[in-house]
mmCIF file of C-alpha atoms in Angstrom:
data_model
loop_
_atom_site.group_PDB
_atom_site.id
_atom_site.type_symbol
_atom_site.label_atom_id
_atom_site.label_comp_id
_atom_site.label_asym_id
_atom_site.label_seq_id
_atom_site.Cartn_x
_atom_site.Cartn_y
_atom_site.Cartn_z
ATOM 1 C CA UNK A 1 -5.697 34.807 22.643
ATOM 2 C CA UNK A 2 -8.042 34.899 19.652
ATOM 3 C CA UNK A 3 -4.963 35.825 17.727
ATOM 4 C CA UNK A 4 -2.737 33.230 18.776
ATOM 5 C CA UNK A 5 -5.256 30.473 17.797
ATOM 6 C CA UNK A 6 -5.612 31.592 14.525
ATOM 7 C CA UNK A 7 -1.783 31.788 14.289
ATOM 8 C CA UNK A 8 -1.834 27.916 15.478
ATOM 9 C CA UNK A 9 -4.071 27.103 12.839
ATOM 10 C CA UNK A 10 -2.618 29.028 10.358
ATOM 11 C CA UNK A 11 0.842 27.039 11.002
ATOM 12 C CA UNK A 12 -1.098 23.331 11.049
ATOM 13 C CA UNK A 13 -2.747 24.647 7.801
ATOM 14 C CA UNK A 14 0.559 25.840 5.990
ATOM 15 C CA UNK A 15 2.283 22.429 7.090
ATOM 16 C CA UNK A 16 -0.801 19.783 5.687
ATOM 17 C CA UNK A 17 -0.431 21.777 2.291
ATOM 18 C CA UNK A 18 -2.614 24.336 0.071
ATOM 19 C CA UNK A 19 -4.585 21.406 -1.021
ATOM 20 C CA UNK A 20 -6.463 21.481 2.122
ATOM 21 C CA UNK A 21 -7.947 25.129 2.250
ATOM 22 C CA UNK A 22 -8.401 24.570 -1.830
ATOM 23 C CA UNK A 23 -10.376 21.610 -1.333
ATOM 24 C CA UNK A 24 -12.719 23.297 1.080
ATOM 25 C CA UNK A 25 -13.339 26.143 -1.414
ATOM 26 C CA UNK A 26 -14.129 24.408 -4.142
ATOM 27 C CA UNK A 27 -15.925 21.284 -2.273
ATOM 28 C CA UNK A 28 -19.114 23.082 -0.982
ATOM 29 C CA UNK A 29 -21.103 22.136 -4.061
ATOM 30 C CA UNK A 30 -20.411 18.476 -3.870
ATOM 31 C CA UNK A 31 -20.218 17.867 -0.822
ATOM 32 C CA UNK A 32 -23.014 15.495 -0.127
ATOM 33 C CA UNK A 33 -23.092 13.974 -3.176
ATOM 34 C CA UNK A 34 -19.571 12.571 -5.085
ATOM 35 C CA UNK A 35 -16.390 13.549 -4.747
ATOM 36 C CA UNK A 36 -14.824 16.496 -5.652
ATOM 37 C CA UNK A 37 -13.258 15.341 -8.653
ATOM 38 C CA UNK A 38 -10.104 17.644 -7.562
ATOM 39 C CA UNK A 39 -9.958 15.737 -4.340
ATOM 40 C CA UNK A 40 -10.334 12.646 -6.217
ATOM 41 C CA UNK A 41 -7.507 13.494 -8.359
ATOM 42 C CA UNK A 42 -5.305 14.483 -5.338
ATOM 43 C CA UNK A 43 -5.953 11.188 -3.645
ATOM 44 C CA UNK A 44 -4.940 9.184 -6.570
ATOM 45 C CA UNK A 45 -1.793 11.090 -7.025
ATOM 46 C CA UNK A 46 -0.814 10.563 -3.683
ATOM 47 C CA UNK A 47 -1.547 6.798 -3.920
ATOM 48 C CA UNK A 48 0.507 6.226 -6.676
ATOM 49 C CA UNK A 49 3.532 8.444 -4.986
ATOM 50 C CA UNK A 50 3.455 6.364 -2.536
ATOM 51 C CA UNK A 51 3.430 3.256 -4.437
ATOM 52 C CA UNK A 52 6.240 4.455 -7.277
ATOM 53 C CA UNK A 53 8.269 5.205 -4.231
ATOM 54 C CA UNK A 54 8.302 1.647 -3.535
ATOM 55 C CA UNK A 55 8.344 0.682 -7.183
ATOM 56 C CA UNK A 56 11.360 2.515 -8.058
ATOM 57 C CA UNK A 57 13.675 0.902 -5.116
ATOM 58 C CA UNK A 58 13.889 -1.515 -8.020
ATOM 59 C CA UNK A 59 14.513 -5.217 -7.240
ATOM 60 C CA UNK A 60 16.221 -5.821 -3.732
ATOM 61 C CA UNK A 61 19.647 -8.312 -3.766
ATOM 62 C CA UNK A 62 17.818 -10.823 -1.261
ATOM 63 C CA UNK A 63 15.274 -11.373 -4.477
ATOM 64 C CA UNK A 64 16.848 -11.651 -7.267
ATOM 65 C CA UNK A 65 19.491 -14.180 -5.630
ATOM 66 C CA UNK A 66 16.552 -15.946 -4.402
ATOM 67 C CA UNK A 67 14.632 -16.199 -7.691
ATOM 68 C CA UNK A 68 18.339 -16.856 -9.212
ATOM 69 C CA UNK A 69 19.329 -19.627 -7.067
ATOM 70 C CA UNK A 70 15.648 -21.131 -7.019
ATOM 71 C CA UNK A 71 16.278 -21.565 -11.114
ATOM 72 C CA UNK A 72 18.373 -24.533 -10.369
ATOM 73 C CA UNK A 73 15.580 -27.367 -9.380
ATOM 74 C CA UNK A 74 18.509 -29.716 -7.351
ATOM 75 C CA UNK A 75 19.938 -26.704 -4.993
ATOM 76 C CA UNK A 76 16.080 -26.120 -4.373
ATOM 77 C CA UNK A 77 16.827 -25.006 -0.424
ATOM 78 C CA UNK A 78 13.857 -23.313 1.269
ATOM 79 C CA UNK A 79 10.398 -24.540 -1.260
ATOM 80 C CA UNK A 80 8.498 -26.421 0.892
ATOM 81 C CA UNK A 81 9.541 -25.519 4.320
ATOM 82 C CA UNK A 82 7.739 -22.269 4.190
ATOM 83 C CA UNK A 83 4.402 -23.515 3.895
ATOM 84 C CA UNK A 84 2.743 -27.041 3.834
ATOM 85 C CA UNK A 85 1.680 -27.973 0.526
ATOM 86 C CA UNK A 86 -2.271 -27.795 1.564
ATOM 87 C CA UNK A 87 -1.862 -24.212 2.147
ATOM 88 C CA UNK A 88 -0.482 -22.888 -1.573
ATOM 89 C CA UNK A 89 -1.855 -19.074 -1.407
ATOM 90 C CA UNK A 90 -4.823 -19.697 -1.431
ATOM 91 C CA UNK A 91 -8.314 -18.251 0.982
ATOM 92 C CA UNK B 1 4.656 -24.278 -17.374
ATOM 93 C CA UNK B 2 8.244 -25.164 -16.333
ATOM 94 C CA UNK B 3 10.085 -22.556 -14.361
ATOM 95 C CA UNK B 4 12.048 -20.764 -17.748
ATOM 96 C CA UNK B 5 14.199 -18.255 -18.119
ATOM 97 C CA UNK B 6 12.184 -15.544 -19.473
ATOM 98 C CA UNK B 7 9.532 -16.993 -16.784
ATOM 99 C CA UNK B 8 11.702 -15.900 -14.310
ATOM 100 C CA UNK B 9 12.427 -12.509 -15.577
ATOM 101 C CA UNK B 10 9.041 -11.456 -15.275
ATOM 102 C CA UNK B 11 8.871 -13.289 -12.073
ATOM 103 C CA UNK B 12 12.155 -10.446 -11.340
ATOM 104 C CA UNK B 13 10.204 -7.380 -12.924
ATOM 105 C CA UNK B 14 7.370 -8.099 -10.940
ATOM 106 C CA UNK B 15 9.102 -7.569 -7.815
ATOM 107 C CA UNK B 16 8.935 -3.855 -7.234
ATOM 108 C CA UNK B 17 5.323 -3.673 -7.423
ATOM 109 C CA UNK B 18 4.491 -6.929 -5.062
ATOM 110 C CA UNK B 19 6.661 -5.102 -2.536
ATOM 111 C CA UNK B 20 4.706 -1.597 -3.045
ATOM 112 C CA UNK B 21 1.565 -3.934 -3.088
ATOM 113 C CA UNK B 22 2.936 -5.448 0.281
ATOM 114 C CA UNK B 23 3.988 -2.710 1.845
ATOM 115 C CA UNK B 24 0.651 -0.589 0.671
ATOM 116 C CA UNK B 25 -1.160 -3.374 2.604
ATOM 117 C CA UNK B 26 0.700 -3.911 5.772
ATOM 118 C CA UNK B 27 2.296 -0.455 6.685
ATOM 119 C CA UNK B 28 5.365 -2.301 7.539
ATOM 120 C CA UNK B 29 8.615 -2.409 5.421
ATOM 121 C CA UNK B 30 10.111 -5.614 7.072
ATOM 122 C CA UNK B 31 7.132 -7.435 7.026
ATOM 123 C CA UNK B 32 6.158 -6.422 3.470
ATOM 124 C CA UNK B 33 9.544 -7.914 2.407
ATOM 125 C CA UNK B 34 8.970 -11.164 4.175
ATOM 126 C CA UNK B 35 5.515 -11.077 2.478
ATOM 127 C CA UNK B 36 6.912 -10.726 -0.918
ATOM 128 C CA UNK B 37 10.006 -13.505 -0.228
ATOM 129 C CA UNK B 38 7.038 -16.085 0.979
ATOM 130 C CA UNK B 39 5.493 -14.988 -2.095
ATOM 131 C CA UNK B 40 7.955 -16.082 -4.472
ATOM 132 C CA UNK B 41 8.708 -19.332 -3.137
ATOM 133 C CA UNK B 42 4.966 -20.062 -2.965
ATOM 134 C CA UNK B 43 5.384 -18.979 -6.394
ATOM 135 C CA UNK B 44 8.078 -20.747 -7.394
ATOM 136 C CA UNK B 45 7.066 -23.896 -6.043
ATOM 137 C CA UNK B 46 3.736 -23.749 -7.710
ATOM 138 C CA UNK B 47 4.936 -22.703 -10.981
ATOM 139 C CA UNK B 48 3.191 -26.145 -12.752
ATOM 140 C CA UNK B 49 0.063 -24.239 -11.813
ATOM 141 C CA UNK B 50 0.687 -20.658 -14.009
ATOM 142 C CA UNK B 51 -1.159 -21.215 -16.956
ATOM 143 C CA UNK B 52 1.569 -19.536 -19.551
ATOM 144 C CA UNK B 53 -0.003 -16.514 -21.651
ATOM 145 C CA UNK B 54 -1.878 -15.285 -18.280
ATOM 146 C CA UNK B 55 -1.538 -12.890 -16.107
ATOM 147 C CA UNK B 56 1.478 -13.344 -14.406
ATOM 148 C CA UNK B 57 1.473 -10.062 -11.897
ATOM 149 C CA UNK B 58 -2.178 -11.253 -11.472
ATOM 150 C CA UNK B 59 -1.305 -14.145 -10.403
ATOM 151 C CA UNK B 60 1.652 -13.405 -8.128
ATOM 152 C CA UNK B 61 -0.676 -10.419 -6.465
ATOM 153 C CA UNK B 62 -3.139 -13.311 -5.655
ATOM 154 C CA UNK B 63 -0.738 -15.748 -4.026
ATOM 155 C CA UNK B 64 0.394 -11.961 -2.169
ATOM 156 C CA UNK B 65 -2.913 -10.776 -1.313
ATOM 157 C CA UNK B 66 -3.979 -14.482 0.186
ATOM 158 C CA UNK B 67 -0.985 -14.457 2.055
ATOM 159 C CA UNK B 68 -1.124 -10.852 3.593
ATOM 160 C CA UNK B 69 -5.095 -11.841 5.096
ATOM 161 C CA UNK B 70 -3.658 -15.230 6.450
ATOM 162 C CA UNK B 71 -1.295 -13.605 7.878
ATOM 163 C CA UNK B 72 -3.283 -10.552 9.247
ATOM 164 C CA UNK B 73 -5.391 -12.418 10.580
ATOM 165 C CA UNK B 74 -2.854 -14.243 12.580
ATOM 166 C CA UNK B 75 -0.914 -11.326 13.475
ATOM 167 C CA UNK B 76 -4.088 -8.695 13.983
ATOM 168 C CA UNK B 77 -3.412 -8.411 18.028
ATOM 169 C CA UNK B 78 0.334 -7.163 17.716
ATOM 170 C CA UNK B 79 1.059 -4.382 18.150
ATOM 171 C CA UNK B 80 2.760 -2.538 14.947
ATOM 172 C CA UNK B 81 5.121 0.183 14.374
ATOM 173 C CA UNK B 82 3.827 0.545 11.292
ATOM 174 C CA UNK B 83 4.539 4.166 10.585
ATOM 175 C CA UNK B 84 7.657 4.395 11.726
ATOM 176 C CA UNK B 85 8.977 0.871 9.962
ATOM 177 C CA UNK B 86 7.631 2.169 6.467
ATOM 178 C CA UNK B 87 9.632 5.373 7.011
ATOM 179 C CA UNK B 88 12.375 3.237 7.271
ATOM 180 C CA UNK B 89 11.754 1.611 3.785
ATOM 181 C CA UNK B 90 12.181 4.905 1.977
ATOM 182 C CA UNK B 91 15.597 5.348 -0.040
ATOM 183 C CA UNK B 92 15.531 9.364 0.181
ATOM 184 C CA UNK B 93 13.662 11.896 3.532
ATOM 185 C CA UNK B 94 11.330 13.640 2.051
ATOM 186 C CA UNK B 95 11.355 17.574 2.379
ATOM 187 C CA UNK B 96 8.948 17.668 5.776
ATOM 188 C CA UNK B 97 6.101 19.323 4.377
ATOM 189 C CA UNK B 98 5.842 16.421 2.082
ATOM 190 C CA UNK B 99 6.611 13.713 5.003
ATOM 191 C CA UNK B 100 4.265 15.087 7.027
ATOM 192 C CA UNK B 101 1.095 14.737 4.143
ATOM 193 C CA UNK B 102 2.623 11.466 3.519
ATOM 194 C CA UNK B 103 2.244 10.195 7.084
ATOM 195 C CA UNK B 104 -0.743 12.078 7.185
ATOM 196 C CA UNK B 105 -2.282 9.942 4.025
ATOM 197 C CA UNK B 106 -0.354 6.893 5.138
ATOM 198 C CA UNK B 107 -2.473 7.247 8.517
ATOM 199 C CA UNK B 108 -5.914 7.954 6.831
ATOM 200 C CA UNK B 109 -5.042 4.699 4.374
ATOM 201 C CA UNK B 110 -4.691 2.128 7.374
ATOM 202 C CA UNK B 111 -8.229 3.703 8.631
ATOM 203 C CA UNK B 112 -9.663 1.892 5.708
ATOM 204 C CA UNK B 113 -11.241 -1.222 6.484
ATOM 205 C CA UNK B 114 -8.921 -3.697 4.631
ATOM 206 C CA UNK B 115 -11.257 -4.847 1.629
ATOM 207 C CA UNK B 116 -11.695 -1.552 0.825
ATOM 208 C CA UNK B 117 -7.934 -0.611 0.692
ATOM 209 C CA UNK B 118 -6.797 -3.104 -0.872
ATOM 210 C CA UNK B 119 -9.300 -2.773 -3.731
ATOM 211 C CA UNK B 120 -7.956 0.705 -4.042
ATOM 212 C CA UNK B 121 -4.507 0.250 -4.210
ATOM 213 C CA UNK B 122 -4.721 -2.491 -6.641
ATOM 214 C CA UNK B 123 -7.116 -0.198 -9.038
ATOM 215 C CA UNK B 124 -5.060 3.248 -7.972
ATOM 216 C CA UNK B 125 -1.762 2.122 -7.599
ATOM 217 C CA UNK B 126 -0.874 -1.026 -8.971
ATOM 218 C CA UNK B 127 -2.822 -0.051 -12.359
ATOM 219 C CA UNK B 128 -5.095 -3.261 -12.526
ATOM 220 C CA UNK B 129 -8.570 -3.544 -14.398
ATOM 221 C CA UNK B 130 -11.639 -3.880 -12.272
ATOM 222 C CA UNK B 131 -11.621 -7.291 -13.892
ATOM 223 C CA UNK B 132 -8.122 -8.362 -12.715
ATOM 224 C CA UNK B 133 -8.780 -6.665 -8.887
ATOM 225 C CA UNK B 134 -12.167 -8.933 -8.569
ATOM 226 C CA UNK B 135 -10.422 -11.954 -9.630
ATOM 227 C CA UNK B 136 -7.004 -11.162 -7.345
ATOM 228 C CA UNK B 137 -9.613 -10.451 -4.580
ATOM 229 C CA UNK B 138 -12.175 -13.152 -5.278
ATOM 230 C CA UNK B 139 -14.983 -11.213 -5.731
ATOM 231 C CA UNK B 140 -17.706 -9.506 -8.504
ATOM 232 C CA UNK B 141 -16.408 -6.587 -10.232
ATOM 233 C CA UNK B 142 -19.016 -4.524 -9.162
ATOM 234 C CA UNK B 143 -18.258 -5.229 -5.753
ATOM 235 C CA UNK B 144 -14.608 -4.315 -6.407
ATOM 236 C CA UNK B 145 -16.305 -0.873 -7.735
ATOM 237 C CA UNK B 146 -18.083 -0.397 -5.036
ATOM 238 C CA UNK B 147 -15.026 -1.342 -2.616
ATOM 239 C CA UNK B 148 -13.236 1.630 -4.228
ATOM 240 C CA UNK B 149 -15.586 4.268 -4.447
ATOM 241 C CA UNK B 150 -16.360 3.691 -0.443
ATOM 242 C CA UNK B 151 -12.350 3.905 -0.280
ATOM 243 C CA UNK B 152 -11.617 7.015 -2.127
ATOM 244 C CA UNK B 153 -14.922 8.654 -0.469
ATOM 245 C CA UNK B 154 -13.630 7.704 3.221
ATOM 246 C CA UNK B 155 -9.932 9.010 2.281
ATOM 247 C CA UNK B 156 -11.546 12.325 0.725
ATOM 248 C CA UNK B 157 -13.665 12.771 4.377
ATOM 249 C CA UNK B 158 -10.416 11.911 6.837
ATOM 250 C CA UNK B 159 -8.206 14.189 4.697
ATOM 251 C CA UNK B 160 -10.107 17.137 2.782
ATOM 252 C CA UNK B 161 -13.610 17.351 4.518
ATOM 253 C CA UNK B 162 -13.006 16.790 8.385
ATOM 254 C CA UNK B 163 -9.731 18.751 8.511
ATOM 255 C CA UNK B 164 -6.463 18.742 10.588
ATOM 256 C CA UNK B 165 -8.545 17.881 14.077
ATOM 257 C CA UNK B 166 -9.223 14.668 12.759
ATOM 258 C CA UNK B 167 -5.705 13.382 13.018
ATOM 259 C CA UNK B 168 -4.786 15.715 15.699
ATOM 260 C CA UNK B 169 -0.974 17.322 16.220
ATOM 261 C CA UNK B 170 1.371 14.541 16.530
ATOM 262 C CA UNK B 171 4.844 15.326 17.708
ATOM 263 C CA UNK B 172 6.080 16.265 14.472
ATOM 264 C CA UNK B 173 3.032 19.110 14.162
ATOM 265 C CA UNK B 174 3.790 19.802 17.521
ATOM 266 C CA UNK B 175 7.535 20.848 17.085
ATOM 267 C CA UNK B 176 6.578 22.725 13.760
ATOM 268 C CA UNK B 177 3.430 24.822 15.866
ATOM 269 C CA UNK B 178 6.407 25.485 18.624
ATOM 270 C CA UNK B 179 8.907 26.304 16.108
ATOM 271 C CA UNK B 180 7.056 28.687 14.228
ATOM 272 C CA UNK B 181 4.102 30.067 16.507
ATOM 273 C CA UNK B 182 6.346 30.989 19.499
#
């Protein structure tokens, strides 16, 4: 029994990563206070992966046609009907 | 300034990050993209009002960011898919182990109340100065400081401090426990 829950834990563990069981080694001593700087870190590099993941899908067709077509002032098909001109963006 | 070309390139090169920006913010690929088109005809159609020589992803991020809380607060009843939609967005799977921590941070992040998230994914991820976050947001830079640190401290407790039983098995942690435990 006592066995098997460790093994369940053990698998959870293994699957959410190292940094996990790292983190909790090295947090103890600032813990209360600010971050663990190597949490900190971590965070920030998984922010940013998730972000760049994004970023480097590059420029979707739908956009650049859109910005492209918009160049011409007299085609000029959507401005306008999107939003009334009271509400331009803004809080 | 008058919409010109090279006005319009950067308008173009700004488009990856107002779509990580949009996407960051509302956990939803389809959504995100109709975020960023209304952005750029908002954009486009107030182009008189960019002064030229300032910050043009600044800028764009604003029109974005005002957008996104209109529209949240419109929308904040519906029910989202949120997880599964931005899996959607992504142009390769991920190995598991690395899907999983993604979903797994991509969870904690929508925990954040949304002042605070934003704040940190325009200072984390999208690389902007305190300065330029407190004037995108509309707020004091300290408070965009403080916005941050409350962010990054509430991500480090939900992943690092509290541990797996704060997000519980899902079904993916569930197949991987049967898989390898039995």
């Amino acid at each position: 029994m006592r066995l098997q829950r460790l093994n369940r834990l053990g698998s959870v563990e293994q699957v959410m990563k190292d940094v996990k069981s790292q983190a909790s080694k090295n947090a103890p001593a600032s813990k209360q206070g600010g971050l663990n700087a190597e949490i900190q870190s971590r965070i920030g590099h998984q922010l940013r992966a998730m972000y760049d993941d994004v970023v480097r899908q590059g420029v979707p067709d739908r956009f650049a046609e859109l910005i492209r077509k918009l160049d011409v002032p007299d085609t000029d098909p959507q401005v306008g009907s999107a939003g009334g001109p009271e509400n331009d963006g803004r809080d | 300034m008058p919409l010109t070309d090279s006005l319009r390139d950067d308008i173009l090169a700004s488009v990856p990050s107002l779509r990580a920006f949009a996407i960051s913010l509302s956990g939803n690929g389809d959504r995100a993209d109709d975020l960023v088109q209304e952005t750029l005809l908002r954009a486009l159609a107030n182009i008189d009002s960019f002064q030229p020589g300032s910050n043009l992803p600044a800028w764009l991020f604003t029109i974005l960011r005002n957008l996104f809380r209109s529209d949240y607060r419109k929308r904040r009843r519906e029910v989202e898919d949120a997880e599964g939609s931005y899996a959607k967005t992504l142009k390769t799977q991920p190995a598991q182990n690395a899907h999983l921590e993604f979903e797994e941070f991509r969870a904690a992040l929508d925990k954040l109340p949304q002042d605070q998230r934003e704040a940190l994914i325009l200072v984390g991820a999208s690389g902007f100065s305190y300065e330029d976050a407190a004037a995108i947001c509309g707020c004091a830079v300290g408070t965009i400081k403080s916005r941050v640190n409350r962010a990054r401290s509430k991500l480090s407790a939900l992943l690092y401090v509290d541990g797996a039983e704060d997000f519980g098995p899902d079904e993916t942690v569930r197949a991987v426990i049967g898989g390898s435990g039995g």
